Short mmCIF file of C-alpha atoms in Angstrom, two decimals:
data_model
loop_
_atom_site.label_atom_id
_atom_site.label_comp_id
_atom_site.label_asym_id
_atom_site.label_seq_id
_atom_site.Cartn_x
_atom_site.Cartn_y
_atom_site.Cartn_z
CA MET A 101 24.81 -22.32 60.47
CA ILE A 102 22.75 -19.08 59.29
CA ASP A 103 21.24 -17.05 62.13
CA SER A 104 18.00 -15.26 62.04
CA GLU A 105 19.19 -11.93 61.15
CA ASP A 106 21.70 -13.07 58.45
CA ASP A 107 18.95 -14.88 57.30
CA CYS A 108 16.25 -12.22 57.32
CA LYS A 109 19.48 -10.02 55.04
CA ILE A 110 19.41 -12.73 52.63
CA GLN A 111 15.83 -12.83 52.31
CA GLN A 112 15.38 -8.89 51.74
CA GLU A 113 18.38 -8.75 49.21
CA ASN A 114 16.50 -11.56 47.15
CA GLU A 115 12.90 -10.14 47.50
CA ILE A 116 14.62 -6.34 46.41
CA MET A 117 15.93 -7.96 43.31
CA ALA A 118 13.21 -9.87 42.67
CA ILE A 119 10.38 -6.97 42.68
CA LYS A 120 13.23 -4.98 40.61
CA ALA A 121 13.21 -7.39 37.89
CA ILE A 122 9.50 -7.81 37.58
CA TYR A 123 8.43 -4.10 38.32
CA GLU A 124 11.43 -2.22 37.09
CA GLN A 125 9.45 1.14 35.90
CA ASP A 126 7.38 0.87 39.09
CA PHE A 127 9.82 0.32 41.67
CA THR A 128 12.57 2.41 43.55
CA TYR A 129 14.37 1.86 46.90
CA THR A 130 17.55 3.08 48.52
CA GLU A 131 19.66 1.01 50.59
CA ASN A 132 21.59 1.75 53.79
CA SER A 133 24.17 -0.92 55.05
CA ILE A 134 25.13 0.54 58.11
CA LYS A 135 21.58 0.82 60.12
CA ALA A 136 18.30 -0.81 59.61
CA PRO A 137 16.06 -0.84 57.89
CA ARG A 138 18.46 -1.41 55.58
CA TYR A 139 15.77 -1.17 52.51
CA ARG A 140 13.56 1.85 51.82
CA GLY A 141 11.30 2.16 48.99
CA ALA A 142 8.00 2.76 46.86
CA LEU A 143 6.48 0.31 44.79
CA SER A 144 3.52 1.09 42.20
CA ILE A 145 0.64 -0.86 41.52
CA LYS A 146 -1.02 -0.04 38.39
CA ILE A 147 -5.03 -0.39 38.35
CA SER A 148 -6.25 -1.51 35.19
CA PHE A 149 -9.46 -3.13 33.32
CA PRO A 150 -10.25 -5.28 30.12
CA GLN A 151 -12.91 -2.61 28.75
CA GLU A 152 -13.48 1.25 29.37
CA ASN A 153 -15.45 1.89 32.85
CA LEU A 154 -17.25 4.98 34.16
CA ILE A 155 -16.36 7.57 36.69
CA PHE A 156 -18.93 10.15 37.54
CA PHE A 157 -17.33 13.42 39.52
CA THR A 158 -19.02 15.67 42.14
CA GLY A 159 -17.92 18.99 43.31
CA GLY A 160 -16.11 21.28 42.09
CA ARG A 161 -17.20 22.59 38.81
CA ASN A 162 -19.07 19.73 38.08
CA VAL A 163 -23.06 19.35 37.92
CA SER A 164 -25.37 16.50 37.52
CA SER A 165 -25.65 16.43 33.72
CA ASP A 166 -21.90 16.44 32.96
CA PRO A 167 -20.84 13.12 31.04
CA PRO A 168 -19.08 10.58 33.01
CA LEU A 169 -15.02 9.56 32.45
CA LYS A 170 -14.80 6.51 30.68
CA VAL A 171 -11.28 5.46 32.11
CA ARG A 172 -9.19 1.84 31.34
CA TYR A 173 -6.49 3.24 33.78
CA LEU A 174 -6.65 4.66 37.38
CA PRO A 175 -3.57 6.15 38.95
CA PRO A 176 -1.74 3.61 40.51
CA VAL A 177 -1.83 2.72 44.48
CA LYS A 178 1.46 3.11 45.98
CA ILE A 179 3.10 0.80 48.47
CA ILE A 180 6.06 3.10 50.66
CA PHE A 181 7.71 0.72 52.55
CA ALA A 182 10.84 -0.12 54.87
CA MET A 183 12.37 -3.25 55.72
CA PRO A 184 13.29 -4.05 59.54
CA SER A 185 16.02 -6.02 60.50
CA ASP A 186 14.18 -9.03 61.29
CA TYR A 187 11.64 -8.87 58.64
CA PRO A 188 10.16 -10.96 57.28
CA ASN A 189 10.55 -13.94 59.92
CA GLN A 190 9.79 -11.85 63.08
CA LYS A 191 8.19 -8.77 62.12
CA PRO A 192 5.93 -7.50 59.19
CA LEU A 193 7.05 -4.90 56.26
CA GLU A 194 6.34 -1.52 58.13
CA PHE A 195 4.45 0.37 55.24
CA GLU A 196 1.82 2.86 54.09
CA LEU A 197 -0.35 3.06 51.13
CA GLU A 198 -1.09 6.19 49.32
CA CYS A 199 -3.32 6.43 46.35
CA LEU A 200 -4.72 9.92 44.94
CA TRP A 201 -8.41 8.43 44.11
CA MET A 202 -9.02 6.00 46.88
CA ARG A 203 -10.94 7.40 50.11
CA TRP A 204 -8.95 7.36 53.26
CA ASP A 205 -10.96 4.56 54.76
CA TRP A 206 -10.45 2.35 51.59
CA LEU A 207 -6.66 2.90 52.15
CA LYS A 208 -6.78 1.86 56.01
CA LYS A 209 -9.20 -1.12 55.21
CA LEU A 210 -6.66 -2.54 52.41
CA GLU A 211 -3.39 -1.98 54.85
CA ARG A 212 -5.45 -3.82 57.17
CA LYS A 213 -5.75 -6.67 54.61
CA LEU A 214 -2.24 -6.70 53.72
CA LEU A 215 -0.99 -6.76 57.29
CA GLN A 216 -3.16 -10.11 57.43
CA ILE A 217 -1.74 -11.01 54.53
CA TRP A 218 1.82 -10.94 56.57
CA GLU A 219 0.30 -12.61 58.96
CA GLU A 220 -0.80 -15.76 57.35
CA LYS A 221 2.42 -15.83 55.41
CA LYS A 222 5.44 -14.89 57.99
CA ASP A 223 7.63 -14.70 54.29
CA VAL A 224 8.56 -11.82 52.44
CA VAL A 225 5.11 -10.24 50.95
CA LEU A 226 5.65 -7.37 48.70
CA ASP A 227 4.73 -9.61 45.59
CA HIS A 228 1.71 -10.80 47.39
CA PHE A 229 0.83 -7.47 48.26
CA ALA A 230 1.26 -6.32 44.69
CA GLU A 231 -0.64 -8.90 43.47
CA PHE A 232 -3.65 -8.87 45.74
CA ILE A 233 -3.86 -5.14 45.07
CA GLN A 234 -4.05 -5.54 41.27
CA ASN A 235 -6.27 -8.31 41.22
CA GLU A 236 -8.76 -8.02 44.50
CA ALA A 237 -8.58 -4.93 46.07
CA LEU A 238 -11.04 -3.53 44.18
CA ASP A 239 -13.68 -6.62 45.10
CA TYR A 240 -12.38 -6.79 48.57
CA LEU A 241 -13.12 -2.88 48.96
CA GLN A 242 -16.51 -3.33 47.07
CA ILE A 243 -15.57 -0.45 44.62
CA THR A 244 -18.13 -1.04 41.42
CA PHE A 245 -18.81 1.01 38.79
CA PRO A 246 -20.12 3.17 37.43
CA LEU A 247 -18.00 4.81 40.23
CA ARG A 248 -18.59 8.04 42.11
CA LEU A 249 -15.91 10.45 43.07
CA ASN A 250 -15.48 13.91 44.70
CA ASP A 251 -13.21 16.06 42.45
CA ASP A 252 -10.87 17.32 44.75
CA TYR A 253 -8.40 19.54 44.38
CA ILE A 254 -4.70 17.84 44.41
CA GLY A 255 -1.41 19.39 43.99
CA GLY A 256 -2.64 22.00 41.90
CA SER A 257 -4.99 19.97 39.74
CA MET A 258 -8.31 18.33 39.92
CA LEU A 259 -8.81 14.88 40.44
CA LYS A 260 -11.14 14.17 37.22
CA THR A 261 -8.27 15.93 34.90
CA ILE A 262 -5.70 13.78 36.83
CA ILE A 263 -7.45 10.49 36.09
CA HIS A 264 -8.10 11.39 32.58
CA THR A 265 -4.36 12.53 31.98
CA TYR A 266 -3.08 9.36 33.44
CA ASN A 267 -5.79 7.20 31.54
CA GLN A 268 -4.95 8.81 28.34
CA GLN A 269 -0.99 8.23 28.78
CA ALA A 270 -1.33 4.70 29.98
CA MET A 271 -3.41 4.04 26.82
CA ASN A 272 -0.70 6.08 24.68
CA GLN A 273 1.66 3.60 25.93
CA ASP A 274 -0.21 0.54 25.51
CA PHE A 275 -0.44 1.64 21.68
CA VAL A 276 3.16 2.61 21.33
CA ASN A 277 3.96 -1.17 22.57
CA ASP A 278 1.52 -2.65 20.52
CA HIS A 279 1.79 -4.61 17.08
CA PHE A 280 -0.85 -3.63 14.31
CA THR A 281 -1.38 -4.74 10.69
CA CYS A 282 -1.23 -1.70 8.46
CA GLY A 283 -4.34 -1.60 6.32
CA ILE A 284 -2.84 -0.29 3.29
CA CYS A 285 0.64 -2.41 3.15
CA LEU A 286 -0.45 -4.99 4.98
CA GLU A 287 2.82 -5.39 7.11
CA GLU A 288 2.78 -6.03 10.59
CA LYS A 289 4.31 -2.97 12.51
CA ARG A 290 5.13 -1.79 16.21
CA GLY A 291 2.67 1.01 17.21
CA GLU A 292 5.17 3.62 17.36
CA ARG A 293 5.19 3.51 14.07
CA CYS A 294 1.66 3.64 13.11
CA PHE A 295 -1.44 6.10 13.61
CA GLN A 296 -4.66 5.61 14.84
CA LEU A 297 -7.50 7.78 13.34
CA ARG A 298 -9.27 9.29 16.26
CA THR A 299 -13.20 8.73 15.12
CA CYS A 300 -13.11 5.59 13.90
CA GLN A 301 -9.88 3.98 15.62
CA HIS A 302 -8.33 1.97 12.55
CA VAL A 303 -4.93 1.92 12.51
CA PHE A 304 -2.31 2.30 9.93
CA CYS A 305 1.54 2.56 9.70
CA GLN A 306 2.42 6.39 9.55
CA GLU A 307 4.55 6.05 6.46
CA CYS A 308 1.50 4.93 4.17
CA LEU A 309 -0.83 7.31 5.79
CA ARG A 310 1.30 9.98 5.04
CA GLU A 311 2.30 9.46 1.39
CA TYR A 312 -1.80 8.44 0.75
CA PHE A 313 -3.04 12.01 2.21
CA ILE A 314 -0.11 13.79 0.57
CA MET A 315 -0.81 12.64 -2.83
CA LEU A 316 -4.78 12.99 -2.23
CA ILE A 317 -3.70 17.16 -0.86
CA ARG A 318 -1.40 17.87 -4.04
CA GLU A 319 -4.19 16.56 -6.38
CA GLY A 320 -6.99 18.64 -4.77
CA PHE A 321 -8.91 15.52 -3.86
CA ILE A 322 -9.70 16.68 -0.20
CA LEU A 323 -13.07 15.38 -0.41
CA GLN A 324 -11.05 11.71 -0.02
CA ILE A 325 -9.04 12.88 3.25
CA LYS A 326 -10.81 9.82 5.16
CA CYS A 327 -10.53 6.72 6.24
CA PRO A 328 -8.54 4.70 3.77
CA ASP A 329 -10.48 1.15 5.09
CA PRO A 330 -12.96 -0.05 2.71
CA GLY A 331 -15.21 -1.06 5.26
CA CYS A 332 -15.22 1.94 7.42
CA LYS A 333 -18.38 2.83 8.56
CA SER A 334 -17.34 6.26 9.87
CA GLN A 335 -18.45 9.72 7.95
CA HIS A 336 -16.54 11.88 10.13
CA LYS A 337 -13.97 13.97 8.22
CA LEU A 338 -10.71 14.14 9.93
CA THR A 339 -9.89 17.41 11.72
CA VAL A 340 -7.59 19.68 10.13
CA ASP A 341 -5.32 19.14 13.45
CA GLU A 342 -5.52 15.55 12.84
CA VAL A 343 -4.52 15.71 9.57
CA THR A 344 -1.39 18.34 10.37
CA GLU A 345 -0.18 15.68 12.49
CA ILE A 346 -0.40 12.95 9.75
CA VAL A 347 0.91 14.82 7.08
CA GLY A 348 3.16 17.70 8.73
CA VAL A 349 2.57 21.78 8.81
CA GLU A 350 3.13 22.93 5.38
CA MET A 351 1.08 20.04 4.03
CA GLY A 352 -1.72 20.44 6.58
CA LYS A 353 -1.61 24.43 5.90
CA ARG A 354 -2.45 23.49 2.20
CA TYR A 355 -5.24 20.99 3.34
CA SER A 356 -7.03 23.56 5.19
CA ASP A 357 -6.76 26.23 2.52
CA LEU A 358 -8.38 23.93 0.11
CA LEU A 359 -11.00 23.32 2.77
CA GLU A 360 -11.88 26.99 3.02
CA LYS A 361 -11.80 27.64 -0.71
CA GLN A 362 -14.27 24.33 -1.16
CA LYS A 363 -16.63 26.23 1.51
CA LEU A 364 -16.33 29.68 0.12
CA GLU A 365 -17.02 28.38 -3.36
CA THR A 366 -20.16 26.12 -2.47
CA ASP A 367 -21.61 29.06 -0.08
CA PRO A 368 -24.35 31.03 -3.06
CA LEU A 369 -23.53 34.31 -1.44
CA MET A 370 -19.88 34.13 -1.37
CA THR A 371 -17.94 35.41 -4.62
CA PHE A 372 -14.20 36.30 -5.31
CA CYS A 373 -12.94 39.80 -6.38
CA PRO A 374 -12.45 39.51 -10.41
CA ARG A 375 -8.95 41.65 -10.06
CA ILE A 376 -6.40 39.14 -10.88
CA ILE A 377 -3.99 40.92 -8.37
CA CYS A 378 -6.66 40.54 -5.54
CA GLN A 379 -9.13 37.09 -6.07
CA ALA A 380 -9.81 37.56 -2.28
CA PRO A 381 -13.58 35.95 -1.26
CA VAL A 382 -16.13 38.35 -1.05
CA LYS A 383 -19.91 37.99 0.84
CA LYS A 384 -22.50 39.59 -0.96
CA ASP A 385 -24.53 42.60 0.51
CA SER A 386 -28.06 41.72 0.86
CA ASN A 387 -29.35 45.30 0.73
CA PHE A 388 -27.78 45.66 -2.78
CA GLU A 389 -29.20 43.09 -5.85
CA LYS A 390 -26.16 43.85 -7.83
CA LEU A 391 -23.41 45.79 -6.35
CA CYS A 392 -19.87 43.83 -4.44
CA ILE A 393 -17.29 45.72 -3.01
CA CYS A 394 -14.23 43.89 -2.26
CA THR A 395 -13.04 44.16 1.28
CA LYS A 396 -9.30 43.78 0.58
CA CYS A 397 -8.61 46.25 -2.17
CA THR A 398 -12.23 48.05 -2.36
CA PHE A 399 -12.79 46.99 -5.67
CA ALA A 400 -16.31 47.38 -6.90
CA PHE A 401 -17.95 45.08 -9.38
CA CYS A 402 -21.04 43.62 -10.31
CA TRP A 403 -22.40 40.16 -8.73
CA PHE A 404 -23.47 38.95 -12.01
CA CYS A 405 -20.91 39.88 -14.82
CA GLN A 406 -18.24 40.50 -12.31
CA ARG A 407 -17.17 43.90 -14.21
CA THR A 408 -17.33 47.41 -12.42
#
């Protein structure tokens, strides 16, 4: 017959293996087979929402007119635990909670609730803790949105910056792992092979978008550098940085140069130096009706006939 201590040991081993399988990337532990607690570790529980929620920040450099942060992911709640030798049959899991954005009183209230869960079950509880934190903790703590947080200085960064960075990284990872149908080749591809346009959020595979934009840049059709979706209602042009990210540095530089040239050509007060070896842009001096002087080669010429 298995005694109580051996039974606890088996249950702990099974729990560690189960949590490792379920939360592989968010679970770490160490094992000490000589003395108790045999297992110590940490389990990070992600907090996410089906749609964006608003967070207002006070303190720091924030003012009341600052726009709120829109997030779908918040930094995780971390369970730091140790398993006594007679856990789970007689003693509860030894643990404490850490979370960058939760207030101290929220964490303590949540710890008491988790301890109550063990009292009710008297069984292995890490997975129960994780499920409660993930699905019920915000309601239990009466945390509602829009949420207001104090923008504290944490480990060299402001809380607002930490939350914004974490949310962006989590959304990027979601995109990489997802699958999308390219609007150009109509094939389904994994997110890591796709690109999402920032303004309209339409998704195309990187290969199609790159070849299409490079063709337009080579032909000089820079006004066509926009979302290829025929039903897209966005009227915003892509930024030079966004285009460069798609087509590469060399073609991105050509795109930037063509944009600048187009801007100069449409400016009624701009002309170009008539010297073939120069061709630099020259802005008309409002003090003179005809005289123009190239700022690059100092050639003086007439605004109207382009002769010296």
